[in-house]
PDB file of C-alpha atoms in Angstrom:
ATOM      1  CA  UNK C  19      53.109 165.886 231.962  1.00 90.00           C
ATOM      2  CA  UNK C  20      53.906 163.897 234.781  1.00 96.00           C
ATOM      3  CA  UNK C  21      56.259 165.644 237.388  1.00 97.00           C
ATOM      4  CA  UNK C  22      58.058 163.164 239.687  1.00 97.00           C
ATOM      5  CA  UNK C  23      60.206 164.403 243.078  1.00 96.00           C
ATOM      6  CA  UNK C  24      62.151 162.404 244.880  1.00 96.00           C
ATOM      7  CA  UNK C  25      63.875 162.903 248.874  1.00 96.00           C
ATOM      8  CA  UNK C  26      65.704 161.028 251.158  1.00 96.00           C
ATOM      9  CA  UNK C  27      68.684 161.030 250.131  1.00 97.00           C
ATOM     10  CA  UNK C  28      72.238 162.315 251.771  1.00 97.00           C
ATOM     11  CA  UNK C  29      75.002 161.025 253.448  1.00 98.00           C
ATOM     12  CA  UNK C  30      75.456 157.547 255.891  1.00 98.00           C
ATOM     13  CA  UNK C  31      77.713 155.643 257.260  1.00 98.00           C
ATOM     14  CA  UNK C  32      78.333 152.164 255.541  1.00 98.00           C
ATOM     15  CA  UNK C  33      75.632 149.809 257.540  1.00 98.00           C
ATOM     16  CA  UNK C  34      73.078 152.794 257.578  1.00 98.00           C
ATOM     17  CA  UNK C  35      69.872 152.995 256.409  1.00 98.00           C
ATOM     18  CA  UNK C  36      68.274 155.767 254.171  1.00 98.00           C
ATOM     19  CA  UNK C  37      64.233 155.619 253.184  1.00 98.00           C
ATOM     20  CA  UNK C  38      64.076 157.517 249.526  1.00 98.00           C
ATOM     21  CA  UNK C  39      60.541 158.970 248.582  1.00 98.00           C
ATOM     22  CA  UNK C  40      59.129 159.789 245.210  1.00 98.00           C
ATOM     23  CA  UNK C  41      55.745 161.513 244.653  1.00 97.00           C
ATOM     24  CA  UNK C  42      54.162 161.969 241.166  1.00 97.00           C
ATOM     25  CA  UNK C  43      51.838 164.450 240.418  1.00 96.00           C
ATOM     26  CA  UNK C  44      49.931 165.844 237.087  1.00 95.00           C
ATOM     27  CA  UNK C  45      48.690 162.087 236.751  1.00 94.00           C
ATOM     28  CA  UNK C  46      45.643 161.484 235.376  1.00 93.00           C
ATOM     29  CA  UNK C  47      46.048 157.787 234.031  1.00 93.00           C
ATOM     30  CA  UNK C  48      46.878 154.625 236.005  1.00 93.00           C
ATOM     31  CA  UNK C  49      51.196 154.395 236.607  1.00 95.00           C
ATOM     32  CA  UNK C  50      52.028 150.819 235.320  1.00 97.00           C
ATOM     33  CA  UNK C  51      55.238 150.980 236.996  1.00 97.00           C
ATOM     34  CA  UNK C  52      57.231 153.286 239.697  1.00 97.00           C
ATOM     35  CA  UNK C  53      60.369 152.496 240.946  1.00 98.00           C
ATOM     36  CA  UNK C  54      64.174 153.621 241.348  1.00 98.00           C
ATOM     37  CA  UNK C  55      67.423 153.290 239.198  1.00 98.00           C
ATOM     38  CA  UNK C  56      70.852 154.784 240.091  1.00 98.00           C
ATOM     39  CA  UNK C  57      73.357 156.074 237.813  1.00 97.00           C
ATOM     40  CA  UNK C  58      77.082 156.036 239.071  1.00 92.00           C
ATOM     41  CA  UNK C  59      79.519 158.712 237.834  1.00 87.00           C
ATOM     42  CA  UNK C  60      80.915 157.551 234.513  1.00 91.00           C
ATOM     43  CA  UNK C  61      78.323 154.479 234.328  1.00 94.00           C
ATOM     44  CA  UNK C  62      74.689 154.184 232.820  1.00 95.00           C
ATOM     45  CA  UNK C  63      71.754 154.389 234.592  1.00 96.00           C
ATOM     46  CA  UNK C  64      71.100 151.081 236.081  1.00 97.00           C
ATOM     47  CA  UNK C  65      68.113 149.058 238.035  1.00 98.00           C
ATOM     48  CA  UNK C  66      67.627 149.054 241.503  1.00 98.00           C
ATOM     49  CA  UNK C  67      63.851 147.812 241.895  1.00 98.00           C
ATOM     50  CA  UNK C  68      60.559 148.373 240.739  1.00 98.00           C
ATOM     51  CA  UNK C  69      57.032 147.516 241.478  1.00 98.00           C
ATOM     52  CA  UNK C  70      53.771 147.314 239.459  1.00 97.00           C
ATOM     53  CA  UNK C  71      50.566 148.723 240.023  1.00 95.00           C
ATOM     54  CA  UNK C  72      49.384 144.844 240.892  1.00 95.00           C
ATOM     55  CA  UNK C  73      52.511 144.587 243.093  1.00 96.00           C
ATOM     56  CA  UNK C  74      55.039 142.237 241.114  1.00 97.00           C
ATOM     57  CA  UNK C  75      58.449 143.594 242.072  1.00 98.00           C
ATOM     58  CA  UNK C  76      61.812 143.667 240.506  1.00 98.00           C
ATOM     59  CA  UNK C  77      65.065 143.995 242.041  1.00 98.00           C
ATOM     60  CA  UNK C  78      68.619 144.238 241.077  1.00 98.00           C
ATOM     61  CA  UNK C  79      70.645 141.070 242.434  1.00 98.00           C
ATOM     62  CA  UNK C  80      72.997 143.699 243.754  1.00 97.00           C
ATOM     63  CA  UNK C  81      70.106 145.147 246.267  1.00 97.00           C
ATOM     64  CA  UNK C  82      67.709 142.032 247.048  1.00 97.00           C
ATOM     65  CA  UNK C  83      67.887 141.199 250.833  1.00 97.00           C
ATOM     66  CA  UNK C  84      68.937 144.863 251.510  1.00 98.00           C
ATOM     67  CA  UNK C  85      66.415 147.039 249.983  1.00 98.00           C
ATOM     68  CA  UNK C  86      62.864 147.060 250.139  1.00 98.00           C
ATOM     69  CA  UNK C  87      60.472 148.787 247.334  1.00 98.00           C
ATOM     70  CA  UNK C  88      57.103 149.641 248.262  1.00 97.00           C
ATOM     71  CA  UNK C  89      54.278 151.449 246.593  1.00 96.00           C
ATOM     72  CA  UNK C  90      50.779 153.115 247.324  1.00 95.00           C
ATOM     73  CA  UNK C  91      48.844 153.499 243.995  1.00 93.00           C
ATOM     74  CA  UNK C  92      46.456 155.530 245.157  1.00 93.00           C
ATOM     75  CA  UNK C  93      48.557 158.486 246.228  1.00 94.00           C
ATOM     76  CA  UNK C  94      51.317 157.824 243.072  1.00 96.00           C
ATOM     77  CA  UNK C  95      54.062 157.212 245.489  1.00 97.00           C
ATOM     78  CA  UNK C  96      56.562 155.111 245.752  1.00 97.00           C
ATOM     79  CA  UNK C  97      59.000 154.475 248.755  1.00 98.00           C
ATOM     80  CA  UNK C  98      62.605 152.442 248.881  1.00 98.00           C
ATOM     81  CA  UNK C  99      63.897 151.579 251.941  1.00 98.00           C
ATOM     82  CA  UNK C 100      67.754 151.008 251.986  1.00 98.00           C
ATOM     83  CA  UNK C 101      69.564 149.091 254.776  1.00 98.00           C
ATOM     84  CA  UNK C 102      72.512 147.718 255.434  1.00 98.00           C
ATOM     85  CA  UNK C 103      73.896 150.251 252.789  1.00 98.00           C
ATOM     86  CA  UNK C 104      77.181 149.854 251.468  1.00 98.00           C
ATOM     87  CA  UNK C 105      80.034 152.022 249.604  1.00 97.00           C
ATOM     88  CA  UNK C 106      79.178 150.793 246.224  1.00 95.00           C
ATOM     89  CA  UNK C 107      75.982 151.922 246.768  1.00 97.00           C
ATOM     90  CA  UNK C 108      76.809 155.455 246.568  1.00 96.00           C
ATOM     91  CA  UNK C 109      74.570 157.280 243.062  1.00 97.00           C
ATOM     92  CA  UNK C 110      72.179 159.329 242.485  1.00 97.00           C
ATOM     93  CA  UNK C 111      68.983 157.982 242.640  1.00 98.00           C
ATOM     94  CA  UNK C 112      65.915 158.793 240.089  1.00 98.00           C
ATOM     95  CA  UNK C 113      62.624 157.971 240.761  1.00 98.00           C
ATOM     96  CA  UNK C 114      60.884 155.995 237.440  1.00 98.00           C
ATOM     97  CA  UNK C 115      57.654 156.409 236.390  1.00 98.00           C
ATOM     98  CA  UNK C 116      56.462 154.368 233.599  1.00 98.00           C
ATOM     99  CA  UNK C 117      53.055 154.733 232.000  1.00 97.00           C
ATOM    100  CA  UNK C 118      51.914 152.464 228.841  1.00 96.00           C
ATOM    101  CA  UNK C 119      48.838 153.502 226.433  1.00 93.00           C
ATOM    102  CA  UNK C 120      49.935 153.180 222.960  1.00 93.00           C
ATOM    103  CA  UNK C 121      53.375 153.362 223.561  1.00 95.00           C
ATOM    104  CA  UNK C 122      55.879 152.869 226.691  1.00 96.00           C
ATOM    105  CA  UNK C 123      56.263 156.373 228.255  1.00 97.00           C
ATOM    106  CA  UNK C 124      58.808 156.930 230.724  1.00 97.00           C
ATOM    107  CA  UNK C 125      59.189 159.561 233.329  1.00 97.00           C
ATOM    108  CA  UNK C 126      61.865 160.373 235.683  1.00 98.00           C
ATOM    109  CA  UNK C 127      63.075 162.550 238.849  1.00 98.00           C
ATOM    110  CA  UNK C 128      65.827 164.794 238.930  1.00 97.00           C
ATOM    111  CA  UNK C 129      67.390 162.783 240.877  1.00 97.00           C
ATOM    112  CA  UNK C 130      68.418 162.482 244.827  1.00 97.00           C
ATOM    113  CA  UNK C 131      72.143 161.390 245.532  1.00 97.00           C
ATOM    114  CA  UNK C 132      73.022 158.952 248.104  1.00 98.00           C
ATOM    115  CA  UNK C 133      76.701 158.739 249.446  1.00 97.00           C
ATOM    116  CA  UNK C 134      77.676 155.637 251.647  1.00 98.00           C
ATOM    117  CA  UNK C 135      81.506 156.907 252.922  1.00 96.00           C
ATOM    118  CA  UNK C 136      83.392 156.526 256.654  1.00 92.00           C
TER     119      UNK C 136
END
């Protein structure tokens, strides 16, 4: 089973910057896809970015400009730097592994919060 751990996270200042780490371990099969959604009390889980193993990235329109994903395949980790945060921004984080054989598999953090607050 693949175990995923994210840091990083705490509390800025709106304007800050935060870098958020994930590392997977237990992975014996290529990752087709890391990357980092944020759920919002009260709200669903939502997109912030991803990346693929051959580098195509996705980004929330929310985050593009601002955030930067970035991903080293070799060592199953997966980085997102944050700047210019603002209070909206405020979640908790989960790192997102996905893995496709046969079917989609998903795996997922527990979870690091952010809080962007004066």
């Amino acid at each position: 089973q693949v175990h995923l751990v994210e840091s990083g996270g705490g509390l800025v200042q709106p304007g800050g910057s935060l870098t958020l780490s994930c590392a997977a371990s237990n992975v014996y099969v290529g990752i087709n896809s890391m990357g980092w959604y944020l759920q919002a009390p009260g709200k669903q889980r939502e997109l912030v970015a991803t990346m693929t193993s051959g580098g195509m990235t996705n980004y929330a329109d929310s985050v593009r400009g601002r955030f930067t994903i970035s991903r080293d395949n070799a060592k199953n980790t997966v980085t997102l730097q944050m700047n210019n945060l603002k209070p909206e921004d405020t979640a908790v984080y989960y790192c997102n592994a996905r893995i496709v054989i046969i079917r989609v598999n998903d795996y997922w953090g527990q979870g690091t919060q952010v809080t962007v607050s004066s």
